Coordinates of C-alpha atoms in Angstrom, one line a residue:
X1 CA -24.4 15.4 -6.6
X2 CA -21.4 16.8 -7.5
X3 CA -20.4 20.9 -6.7
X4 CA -19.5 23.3 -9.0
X5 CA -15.4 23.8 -8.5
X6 CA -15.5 19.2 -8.9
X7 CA -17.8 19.9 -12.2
X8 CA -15.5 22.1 -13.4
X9 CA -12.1 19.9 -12.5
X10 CA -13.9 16.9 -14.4
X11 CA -14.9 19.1 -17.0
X12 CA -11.2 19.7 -17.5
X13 CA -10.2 16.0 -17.5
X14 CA -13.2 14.9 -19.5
X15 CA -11.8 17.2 -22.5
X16 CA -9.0 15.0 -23.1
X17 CA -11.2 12.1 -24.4
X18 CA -10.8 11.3 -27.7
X19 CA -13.3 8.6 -28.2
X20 CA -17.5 7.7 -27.0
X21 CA -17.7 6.8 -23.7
X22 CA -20.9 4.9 -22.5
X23 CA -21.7 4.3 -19.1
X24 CA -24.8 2.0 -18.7
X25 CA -25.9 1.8 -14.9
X26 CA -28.1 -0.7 -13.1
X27 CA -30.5 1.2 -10.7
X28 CA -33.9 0.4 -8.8
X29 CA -35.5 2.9 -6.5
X30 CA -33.5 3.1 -3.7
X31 CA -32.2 6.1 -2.1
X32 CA -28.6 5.0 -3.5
X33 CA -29.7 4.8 -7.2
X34 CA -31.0 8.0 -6.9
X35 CA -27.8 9.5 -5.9
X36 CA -25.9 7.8 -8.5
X37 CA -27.8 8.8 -11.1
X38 CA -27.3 12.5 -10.2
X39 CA -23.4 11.6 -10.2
X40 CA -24.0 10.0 -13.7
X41 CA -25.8 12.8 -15.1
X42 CA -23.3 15.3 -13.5
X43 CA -20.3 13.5 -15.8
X44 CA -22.8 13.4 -19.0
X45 CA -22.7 17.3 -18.6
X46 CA -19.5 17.4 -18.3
X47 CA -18.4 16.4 -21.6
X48 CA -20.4 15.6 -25.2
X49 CA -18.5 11.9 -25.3
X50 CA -20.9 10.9 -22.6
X51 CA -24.0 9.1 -22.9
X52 CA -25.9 7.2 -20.0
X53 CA -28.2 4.6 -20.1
X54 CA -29.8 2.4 -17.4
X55 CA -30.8 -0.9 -16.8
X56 CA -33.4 -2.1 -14.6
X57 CA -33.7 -5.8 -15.8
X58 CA -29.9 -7.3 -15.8
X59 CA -28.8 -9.3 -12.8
X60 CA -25.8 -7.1 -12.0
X61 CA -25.9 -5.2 -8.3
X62 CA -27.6 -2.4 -8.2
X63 CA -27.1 0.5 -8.0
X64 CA -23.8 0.1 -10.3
X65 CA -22.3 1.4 -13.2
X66 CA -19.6 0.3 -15.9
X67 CA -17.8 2.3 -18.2
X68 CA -17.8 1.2 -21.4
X69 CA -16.5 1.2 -25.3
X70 CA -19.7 2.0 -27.4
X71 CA -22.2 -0.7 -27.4
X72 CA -19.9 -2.6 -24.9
X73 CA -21.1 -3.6 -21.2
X74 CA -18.0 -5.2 -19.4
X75 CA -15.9 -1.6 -18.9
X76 CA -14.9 -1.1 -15.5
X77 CA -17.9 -1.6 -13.1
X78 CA -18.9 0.4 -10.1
X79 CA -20.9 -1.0 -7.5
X80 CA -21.4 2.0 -5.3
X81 CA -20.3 6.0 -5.9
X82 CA -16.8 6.2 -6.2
X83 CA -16.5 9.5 -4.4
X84 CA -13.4 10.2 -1.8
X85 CA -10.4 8.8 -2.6
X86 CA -11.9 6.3 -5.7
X87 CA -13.4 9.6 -7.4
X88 CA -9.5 9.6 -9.3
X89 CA -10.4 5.8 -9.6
X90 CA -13.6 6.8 -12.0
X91 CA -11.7 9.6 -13.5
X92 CA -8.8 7.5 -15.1
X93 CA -11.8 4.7 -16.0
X94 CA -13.2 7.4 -17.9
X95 CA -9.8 8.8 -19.3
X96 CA -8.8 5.8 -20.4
X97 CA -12.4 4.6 -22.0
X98 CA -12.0 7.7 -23.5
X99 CA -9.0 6.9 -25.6
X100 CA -6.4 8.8 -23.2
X101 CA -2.9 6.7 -22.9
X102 CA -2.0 5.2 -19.4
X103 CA 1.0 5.7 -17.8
X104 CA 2.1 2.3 -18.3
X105 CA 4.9 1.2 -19.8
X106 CA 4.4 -0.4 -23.1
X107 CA 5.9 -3.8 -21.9
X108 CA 3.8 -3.9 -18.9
X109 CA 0.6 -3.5 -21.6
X110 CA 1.6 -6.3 -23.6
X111 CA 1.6 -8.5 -21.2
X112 CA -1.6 -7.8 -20.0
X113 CA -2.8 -8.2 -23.0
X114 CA -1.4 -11.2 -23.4
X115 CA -2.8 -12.8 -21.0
X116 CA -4.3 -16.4 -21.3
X117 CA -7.4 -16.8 -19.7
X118 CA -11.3 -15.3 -18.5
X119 CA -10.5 -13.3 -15.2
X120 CA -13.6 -11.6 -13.2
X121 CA -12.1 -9.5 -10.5
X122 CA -14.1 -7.9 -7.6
X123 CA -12.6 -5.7 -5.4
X124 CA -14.5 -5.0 -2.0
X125 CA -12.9 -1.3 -0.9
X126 CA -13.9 1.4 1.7
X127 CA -14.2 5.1 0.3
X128 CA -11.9 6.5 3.2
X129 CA -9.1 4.0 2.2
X130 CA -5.7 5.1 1.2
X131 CA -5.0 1.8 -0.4
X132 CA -7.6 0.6 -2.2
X133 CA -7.6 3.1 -5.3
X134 CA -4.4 1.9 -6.6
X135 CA -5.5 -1.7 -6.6
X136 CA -8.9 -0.3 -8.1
X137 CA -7.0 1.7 -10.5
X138 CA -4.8 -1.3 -11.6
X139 CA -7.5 -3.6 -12.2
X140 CA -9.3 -1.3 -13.7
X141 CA -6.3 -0.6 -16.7
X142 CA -6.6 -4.5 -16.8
X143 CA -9.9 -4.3 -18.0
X144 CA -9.6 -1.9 -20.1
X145 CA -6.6 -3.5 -22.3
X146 CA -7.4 -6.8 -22.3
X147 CA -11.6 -7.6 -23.2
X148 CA -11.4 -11.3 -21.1
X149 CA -10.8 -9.1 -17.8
X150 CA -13.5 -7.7 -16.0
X151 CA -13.1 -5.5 -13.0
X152 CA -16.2 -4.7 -10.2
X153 CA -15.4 -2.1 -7.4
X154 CA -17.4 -2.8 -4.4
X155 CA -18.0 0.0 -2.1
X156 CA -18.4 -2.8 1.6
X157 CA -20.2 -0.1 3.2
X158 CA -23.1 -0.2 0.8
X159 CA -23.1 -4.0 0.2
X160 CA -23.0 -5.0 3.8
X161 CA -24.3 -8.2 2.8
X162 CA -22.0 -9.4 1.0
X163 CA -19.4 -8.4 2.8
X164 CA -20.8 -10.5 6.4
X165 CA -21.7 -13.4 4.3
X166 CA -18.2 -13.2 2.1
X167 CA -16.5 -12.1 5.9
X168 CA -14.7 -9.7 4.8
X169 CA -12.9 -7.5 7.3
X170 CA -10.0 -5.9 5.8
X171 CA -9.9 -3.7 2.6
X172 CA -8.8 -3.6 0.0
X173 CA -10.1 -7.5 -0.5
X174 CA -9.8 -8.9 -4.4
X175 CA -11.9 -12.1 -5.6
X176 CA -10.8 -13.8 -8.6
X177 CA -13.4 -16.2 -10.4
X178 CA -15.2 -16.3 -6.7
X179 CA -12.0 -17.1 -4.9
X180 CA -10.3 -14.5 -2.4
X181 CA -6.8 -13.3 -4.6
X182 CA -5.6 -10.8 -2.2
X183 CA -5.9 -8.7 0.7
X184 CA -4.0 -5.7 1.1
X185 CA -1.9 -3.2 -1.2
X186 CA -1.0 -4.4 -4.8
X187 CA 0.4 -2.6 -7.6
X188 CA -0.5 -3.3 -11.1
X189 CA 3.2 -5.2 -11.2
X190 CA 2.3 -7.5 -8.2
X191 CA -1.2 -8.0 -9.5
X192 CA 0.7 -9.1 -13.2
X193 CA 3.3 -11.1 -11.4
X194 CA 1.1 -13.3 -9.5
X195 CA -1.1 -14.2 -12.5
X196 CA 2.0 -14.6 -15.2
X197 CA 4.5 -16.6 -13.1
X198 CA 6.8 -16.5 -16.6
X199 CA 6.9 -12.9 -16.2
X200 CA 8.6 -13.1 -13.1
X201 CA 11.3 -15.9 -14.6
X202 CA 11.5 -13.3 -17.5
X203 CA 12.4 -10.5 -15.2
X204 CA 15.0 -12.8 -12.9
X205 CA 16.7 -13.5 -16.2
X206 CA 16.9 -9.7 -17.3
X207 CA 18.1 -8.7 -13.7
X208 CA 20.8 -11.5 -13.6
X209 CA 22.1 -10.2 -17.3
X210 CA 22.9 -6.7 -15.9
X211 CA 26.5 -5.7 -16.0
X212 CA 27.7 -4.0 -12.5
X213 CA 26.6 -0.9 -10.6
X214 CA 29.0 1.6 -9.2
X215 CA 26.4 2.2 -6.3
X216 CA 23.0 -0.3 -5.9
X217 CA 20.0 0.9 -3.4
X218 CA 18.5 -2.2 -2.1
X219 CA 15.0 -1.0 -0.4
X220 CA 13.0 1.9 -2.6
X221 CA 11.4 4.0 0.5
X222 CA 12.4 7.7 1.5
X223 CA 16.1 6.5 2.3
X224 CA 16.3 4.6 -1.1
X225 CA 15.4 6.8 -3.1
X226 CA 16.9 10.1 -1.3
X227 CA 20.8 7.5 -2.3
X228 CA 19.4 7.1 -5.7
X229 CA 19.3 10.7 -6.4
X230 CA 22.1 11.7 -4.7
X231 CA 24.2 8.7 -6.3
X232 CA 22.9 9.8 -9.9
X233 CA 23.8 12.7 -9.8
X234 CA 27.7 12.5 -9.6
X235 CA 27.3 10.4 -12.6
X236 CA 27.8 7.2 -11.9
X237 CA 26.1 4.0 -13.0
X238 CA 23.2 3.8 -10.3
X239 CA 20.8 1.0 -9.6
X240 CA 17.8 0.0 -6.9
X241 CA 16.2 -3.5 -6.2
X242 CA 12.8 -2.5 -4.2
X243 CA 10.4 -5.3 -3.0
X244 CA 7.7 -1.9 -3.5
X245 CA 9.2 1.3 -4.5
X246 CA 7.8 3.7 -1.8
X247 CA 8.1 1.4 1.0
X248 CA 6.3 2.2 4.5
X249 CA 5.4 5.4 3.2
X250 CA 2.2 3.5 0.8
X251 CA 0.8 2.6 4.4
X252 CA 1.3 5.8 5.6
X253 CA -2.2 8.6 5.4
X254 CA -1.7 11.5 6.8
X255 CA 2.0 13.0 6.8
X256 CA 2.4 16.7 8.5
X257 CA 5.8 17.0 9.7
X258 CA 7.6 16.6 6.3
X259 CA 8.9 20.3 6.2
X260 CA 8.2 22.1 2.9
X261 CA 4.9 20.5 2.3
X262 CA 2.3 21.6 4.7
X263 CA 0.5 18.0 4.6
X264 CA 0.4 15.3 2.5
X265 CA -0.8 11.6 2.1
X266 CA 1.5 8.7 1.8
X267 CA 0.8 7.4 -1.6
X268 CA 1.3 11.0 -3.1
X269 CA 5.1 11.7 -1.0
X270 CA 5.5 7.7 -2.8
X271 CA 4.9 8.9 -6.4
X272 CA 6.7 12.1 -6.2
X273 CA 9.6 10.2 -4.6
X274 CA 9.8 7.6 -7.8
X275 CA 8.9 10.3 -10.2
X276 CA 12.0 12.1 -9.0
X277 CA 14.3 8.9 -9.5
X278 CA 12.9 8.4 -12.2
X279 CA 14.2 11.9 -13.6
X280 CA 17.5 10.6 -13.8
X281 CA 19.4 7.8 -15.6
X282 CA 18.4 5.0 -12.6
X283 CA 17.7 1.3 -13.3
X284 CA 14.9 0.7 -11.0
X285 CA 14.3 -2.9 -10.1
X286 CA 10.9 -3.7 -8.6
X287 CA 9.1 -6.2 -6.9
X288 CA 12.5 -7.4 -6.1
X289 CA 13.4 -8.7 -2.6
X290 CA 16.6 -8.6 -1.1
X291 CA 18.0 -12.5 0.0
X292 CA 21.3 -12.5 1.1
X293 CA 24.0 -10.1 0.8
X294 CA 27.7 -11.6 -0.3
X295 CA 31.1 -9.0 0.1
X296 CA 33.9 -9.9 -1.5
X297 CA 32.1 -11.3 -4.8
X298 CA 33.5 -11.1 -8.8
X299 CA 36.6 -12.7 -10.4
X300 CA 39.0 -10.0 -8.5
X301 CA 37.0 -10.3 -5.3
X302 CA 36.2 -6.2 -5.5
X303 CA 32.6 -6.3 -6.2
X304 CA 29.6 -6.8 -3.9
X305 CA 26.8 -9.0 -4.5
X306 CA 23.5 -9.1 -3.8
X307 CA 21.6 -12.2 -4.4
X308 CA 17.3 -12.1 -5.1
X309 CA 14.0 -13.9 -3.8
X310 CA 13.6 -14.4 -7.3
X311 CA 17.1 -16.3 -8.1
X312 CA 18.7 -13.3 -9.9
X313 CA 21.8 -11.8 -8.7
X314 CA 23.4 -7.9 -8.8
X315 CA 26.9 -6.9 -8.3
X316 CA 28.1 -3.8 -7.3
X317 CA 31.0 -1.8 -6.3
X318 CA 28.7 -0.4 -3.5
X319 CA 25.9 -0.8 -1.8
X320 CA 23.6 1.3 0.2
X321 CA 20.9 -0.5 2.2
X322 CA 17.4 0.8 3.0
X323 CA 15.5 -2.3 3.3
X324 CA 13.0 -0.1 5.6
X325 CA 11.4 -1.8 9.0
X326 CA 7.7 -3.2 9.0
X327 CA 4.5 -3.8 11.3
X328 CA 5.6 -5.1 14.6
X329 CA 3.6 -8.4 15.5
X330 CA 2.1 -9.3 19.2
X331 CA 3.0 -12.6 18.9
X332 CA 0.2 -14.1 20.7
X333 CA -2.4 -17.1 19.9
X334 CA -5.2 -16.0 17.1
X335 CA -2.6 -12.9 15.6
X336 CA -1.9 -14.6 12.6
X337 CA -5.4 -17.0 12.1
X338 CA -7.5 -13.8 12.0
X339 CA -5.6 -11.3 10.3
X340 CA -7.7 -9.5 8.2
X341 CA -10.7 -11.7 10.1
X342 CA -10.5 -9.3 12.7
X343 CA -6.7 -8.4 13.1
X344 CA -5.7 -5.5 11.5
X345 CA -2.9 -3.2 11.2
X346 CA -4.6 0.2 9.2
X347 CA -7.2 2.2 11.0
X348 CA -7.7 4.7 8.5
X349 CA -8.2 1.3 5.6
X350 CA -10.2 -0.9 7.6
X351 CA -11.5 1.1 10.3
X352 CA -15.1 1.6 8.2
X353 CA -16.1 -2.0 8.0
X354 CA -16.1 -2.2 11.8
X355 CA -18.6 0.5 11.9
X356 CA -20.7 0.3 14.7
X357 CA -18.8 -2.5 16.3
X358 CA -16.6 -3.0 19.3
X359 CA -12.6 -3.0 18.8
X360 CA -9.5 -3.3 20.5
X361 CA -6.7 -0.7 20.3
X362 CA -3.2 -2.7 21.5
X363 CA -0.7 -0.2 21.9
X364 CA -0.8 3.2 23.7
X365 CA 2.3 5.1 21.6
X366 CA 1.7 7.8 19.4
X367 CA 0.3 5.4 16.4
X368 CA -2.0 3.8 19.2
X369 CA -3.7 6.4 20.7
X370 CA -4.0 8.0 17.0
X371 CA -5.7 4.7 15.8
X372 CA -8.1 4.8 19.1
X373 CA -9.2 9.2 18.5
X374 CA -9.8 7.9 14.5
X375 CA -11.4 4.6 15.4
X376 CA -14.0 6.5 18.0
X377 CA -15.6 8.0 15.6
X378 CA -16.7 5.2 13.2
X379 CA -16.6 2.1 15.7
X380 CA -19.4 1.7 18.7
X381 CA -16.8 1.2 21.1
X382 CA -12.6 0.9 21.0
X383 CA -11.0 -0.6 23.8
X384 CA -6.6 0.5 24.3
X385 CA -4.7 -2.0 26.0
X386 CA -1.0 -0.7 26.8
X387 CA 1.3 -2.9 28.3
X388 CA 2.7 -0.2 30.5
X389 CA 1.5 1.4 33.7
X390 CA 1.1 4.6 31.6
X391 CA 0.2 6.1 27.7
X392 CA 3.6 6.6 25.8
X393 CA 1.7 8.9 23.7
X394 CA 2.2 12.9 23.7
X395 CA -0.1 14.6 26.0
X396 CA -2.1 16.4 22.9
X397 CA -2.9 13.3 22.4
X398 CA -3.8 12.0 25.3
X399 CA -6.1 14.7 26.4
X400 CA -8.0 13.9 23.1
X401 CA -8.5 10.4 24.0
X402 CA -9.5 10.9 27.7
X403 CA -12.0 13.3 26.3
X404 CA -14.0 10.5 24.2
X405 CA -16.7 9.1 25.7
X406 CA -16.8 5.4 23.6
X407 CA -13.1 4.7 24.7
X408 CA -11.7 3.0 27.7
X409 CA -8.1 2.5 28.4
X410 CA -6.3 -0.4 30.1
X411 CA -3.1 0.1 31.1
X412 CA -0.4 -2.6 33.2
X413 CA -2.3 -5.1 30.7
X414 CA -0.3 -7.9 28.9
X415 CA -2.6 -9.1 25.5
X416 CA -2.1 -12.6 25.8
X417 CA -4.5 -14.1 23.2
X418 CA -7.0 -12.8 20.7
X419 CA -9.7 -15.3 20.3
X420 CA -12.4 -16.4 17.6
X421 CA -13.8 -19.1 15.2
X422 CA -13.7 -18.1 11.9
X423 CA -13.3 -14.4 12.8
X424 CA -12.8 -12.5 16.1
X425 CA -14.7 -12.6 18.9
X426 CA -12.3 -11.3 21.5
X427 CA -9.4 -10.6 23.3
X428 CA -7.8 -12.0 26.6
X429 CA -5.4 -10.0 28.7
X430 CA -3.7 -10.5 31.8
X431 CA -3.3 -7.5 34.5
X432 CA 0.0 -7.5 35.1
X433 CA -0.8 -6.3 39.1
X434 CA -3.0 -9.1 40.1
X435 CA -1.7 -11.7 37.2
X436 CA -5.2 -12.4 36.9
X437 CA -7.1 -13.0 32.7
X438 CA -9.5 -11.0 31.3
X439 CA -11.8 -11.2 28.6
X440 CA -13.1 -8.2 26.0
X441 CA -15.8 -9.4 23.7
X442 CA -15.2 -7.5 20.9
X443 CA -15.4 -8.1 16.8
X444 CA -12.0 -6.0 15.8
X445 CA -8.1 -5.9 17.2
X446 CA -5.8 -3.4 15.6
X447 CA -1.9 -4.0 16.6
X448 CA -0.4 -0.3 16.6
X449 CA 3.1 -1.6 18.5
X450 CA 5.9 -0.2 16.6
X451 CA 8.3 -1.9 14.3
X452 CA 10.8 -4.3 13.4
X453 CA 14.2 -3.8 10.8
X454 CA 13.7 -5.7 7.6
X455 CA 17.2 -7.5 8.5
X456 CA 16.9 -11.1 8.9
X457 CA 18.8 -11.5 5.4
X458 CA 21.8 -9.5 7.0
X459 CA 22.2 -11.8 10.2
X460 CA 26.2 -13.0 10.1
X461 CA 27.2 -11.0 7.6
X462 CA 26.6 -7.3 8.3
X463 CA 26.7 -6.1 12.3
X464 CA 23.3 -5.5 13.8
X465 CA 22.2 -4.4 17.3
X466 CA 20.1 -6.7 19.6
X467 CA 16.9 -4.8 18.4
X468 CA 18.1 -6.6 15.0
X469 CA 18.9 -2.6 13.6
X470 CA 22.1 -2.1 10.9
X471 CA 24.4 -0.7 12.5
X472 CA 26.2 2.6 10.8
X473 CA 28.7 5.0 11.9
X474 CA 28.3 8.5 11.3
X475 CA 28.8 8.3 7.6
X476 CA 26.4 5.5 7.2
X477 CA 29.0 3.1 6.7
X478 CA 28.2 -0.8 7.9
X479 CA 30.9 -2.6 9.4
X480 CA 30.8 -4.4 5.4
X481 CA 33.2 -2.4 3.7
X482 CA 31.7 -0.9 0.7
X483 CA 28.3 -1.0 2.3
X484 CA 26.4 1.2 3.8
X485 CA 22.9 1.6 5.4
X486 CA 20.5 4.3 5.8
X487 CA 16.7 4.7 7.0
X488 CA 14.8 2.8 9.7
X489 CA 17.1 -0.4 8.8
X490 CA 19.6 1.1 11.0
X491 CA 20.5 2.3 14.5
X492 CA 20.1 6.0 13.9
X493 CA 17.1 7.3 16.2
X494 CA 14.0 8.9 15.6
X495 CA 12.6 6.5 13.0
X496 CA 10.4 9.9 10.7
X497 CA 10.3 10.1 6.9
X498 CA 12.3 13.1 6.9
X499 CA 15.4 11.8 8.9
X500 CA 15.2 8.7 6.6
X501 CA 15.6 10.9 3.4
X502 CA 18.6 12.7 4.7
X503 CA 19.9 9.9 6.1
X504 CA 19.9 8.2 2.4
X505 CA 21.5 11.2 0.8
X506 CA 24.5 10.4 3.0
X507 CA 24.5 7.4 3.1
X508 CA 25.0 8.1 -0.7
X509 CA 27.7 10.7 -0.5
X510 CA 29.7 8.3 1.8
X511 CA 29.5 5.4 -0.7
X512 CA 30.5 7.7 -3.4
X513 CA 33.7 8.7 -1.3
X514 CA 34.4 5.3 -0.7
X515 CA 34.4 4.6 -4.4
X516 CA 36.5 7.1 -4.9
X517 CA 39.5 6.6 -2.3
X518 CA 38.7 3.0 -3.0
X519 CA 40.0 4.0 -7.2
X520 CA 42.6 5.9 -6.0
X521 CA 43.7 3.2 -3.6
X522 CA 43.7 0.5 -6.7

């Protein structure tokens, strides 16, 4: 199952078990039990701690696994192989079986452990998706610390059944006790924060405690944390307040422009960036979303504050802002009923469970026409609507697409509604020549249309352009003295990971120069 250069790298992990590790799998004679019991034997080799046993009897779904404490059976589950991006998910299962320490702070342990109740998670992802081996990996630890939580990873494109009759359409999908939890990226935070609603009131407390920043980041993306680096190191008392410390960049697969590293995936450019921050003295603040911003704040009026979702409030003597943008919506009737029915936002996440089937493409910019090349070769059929007489997209790309022989594009073609009952069936659009509505039977519609500033908390208070952008001289300063802006927020062009970055380290060097004339000035 497994080749020798993988052997050898889970040989290498394998040895820093500490402790028996048994996996007991439930298999029948399929074609799919077969090849997970080659993977299973392929980790038993791999280290002595290992020992497998099978089940054909027990009413779990077959052909899964669980990874388990010695004469234990509700480890970590795997319902499917956990190869491509959830073979690190089985790894750390394994590691942390094994006796080897998460990365988890010990707070964040407790309270899992703490918690009050029987919780049977199952978590329907697809093996190509970015996004669903951190939700995996989270529930996963949850299991493992805590013996009233179990965990079942559920590879949809071997469970096909489940999936139609559950309808699910976007990935990664949790269940909780039977009942959908959540769609979409979660962190282990998130996941703890939506079960433990003290935690969160414990947190707000904490927060609203703090004594004042000289510089707060509010938004924890490339811009964020390039001002938190740059802001720690000239020594100053340096906070950030991220609603998801990475930002855009989790949703983000495939990055090859970011110079000094040839390629990389989004989730790995997130971690390095918070590892880095993390490296210096930073109070990072997460799951923490900005509400309104208030100048002129504190007893002597010379502070800033910025006031949370969650009730707390943070002062500061500056404040750089890189709040980030997000998807842009279509706006039209059945958008919001069927998302994640149907309506979806990630190709590369939930293009697999519309295998076969026909989508929709809306969009023809770069992101469009990469979402319809990707989408061609899993779907039966992708359909591109572009508003426009003609693709936005560069001609590489366009010369790709024309050369596919499953996609049509529609160009001068409003999307006026996306139709369905309890998932989608279609899409109407009118041709902007002839005014005249049509109809594309289809079972998929992914929006790849741009995005939109994450400013709405700004509005009368800090000055933003029609498009709703920050707007920042050439310093990064916001017409808010004090404050400053950095990142797609703002007005600066050319909205690229790498711009944002440098765009936050001076954003950051301004903010420190105002603190300083701003000193000198007192």
């Amino acid at each position: 199952m497994l080749d020798a250069s993988t052997k050898a790298q889970l040989k290498s992990y394998l040895d820093r078990a500490t402790q028996p590790i048994e996996i007991v799998a439930s298999l029948d004679d399929g074609k799919n039990s077969t090849d997970m019991r080659s993977l299973l034997n392929d980790i038993a080799d791999s280290s002595p701690l290992v020992r497998v046993t099978e089940s054909r009897d027990d009413l779990h779904r077959k052909p899964s696994f669980s990874v388990n404490r010695p004469s234990e059976n509700n480890g970590p589950r795997f319902a499917g192989l956990p190869m491509g991006h959830e073979f690190t998910s089985l790894i750390l299962a394994l590691l942390q079986i094994g006796g080897y320490p998460p990365k988890v702070e010990d707070a964040v342990l407790e309270q899992i452990r703490a918690l009050d109740g029987d919780f049977k998670f199952e978590i329907y992802v697809s093996l190509t998706c970015h996004s669903c081996p951190d939700v995996v990996q989270a529930l996963n630890l949850m299991a493992v610390q805590n013996p009233r939580i179990t965990n079942t990873m559920i590879d949809g494109s071997m469970f096909q059944d489940e999936v139609k009759e559950r309808q699910v359409m976007a990935v990664p999908t949790v269940y909780l006790n039977g009942t959908e939890f959540s769609q979409g990226r979660m962190s282990l935070e998130e996941i703890l924060a939506k079960l433990d609603t003290s935690g969160v009131e414990r947190e707000a407390r904490k927060i609203d405690a703090k004594d004042p920043f000289d510089m707060l980041i509010v938004g924890g993306g490339p811009a964020g944390a390039a001002a938190a680096v740059y802001a720690a190191r000239k020594g100053i008392r340096t906070g950030v307040a991220s609603e998801r410390f990475g930002g855009q960049v989790l949703d983000t697969l495939g990055i090859e422009n970011f110079i000094s590293m040839k390629e990389t995936e989004g989730p790995k450019l997130a971690f390095a960036l918070e590892e880095h921050v993390r490296s210096y003295d930073v109070d990072i603040m997460n799951l923490q979303r900005a509400k309104a911003l208030v100048p002129n704040a504190g007893p002597n009026g010379d502070l800033i504050e910025i006031q949370l979702e969650s009730g707390a409030t943070l002062k500061s003597k500056s404040v750089v802002i890189s709040t980030g943008a997000r998807w842009r919506n279509i706006n039209v009737p059945g958008e919001l009923e069927f998302k994640n029915k149907g309506v979806a936002y990630c190709p590369h996440c939930d293009g697999p469970l519309f295998k076969g089937k026909r989508v929709a493409v809306v969009g023809g910019g770069n992101s469009g026409v990469e979402a319809a090349i990707d989408l061609a070769g899993l779907v039966g059929h992708v359909t591109l609507i572009e508003f426009d007489t003609k693709l936005r997209a560069d001609a590489i790309l366009q010369r790709k697409l024309t050369s596919l022989s499953n996609v049509t594009v529609i160009t001068n073609a409003k999307t006026t509604e996306i139709t369905g009952d309890q998932k989608v069936t279609g899409l109407v659009y009118e041709d902007r020549a002839t005014q005249t509505l049509n109809t594309v039977a289809l079972e998929g519609v992914f929006i790849q249309i741009g995005l939109i500033p994450n400013t709405d908390w700004l509005k009368g208070v800090v000055e933003l352009s029609k498009h709703g952008e920050i707007i920042v001289d050439a310093r990064g300063q916001t017409s808010v003295p004090g404050v400053f802006a950095a990142g797609d927020a703002t007005t600066v062009p050319f909205k690229q990971i790498i711009i944002a970055a440098g765009d936050g380290a001076k954003a950051a060097l301004g903010a420190f120069d105002h603190l300083i004339r701003s000193s000198v000035a007192a």
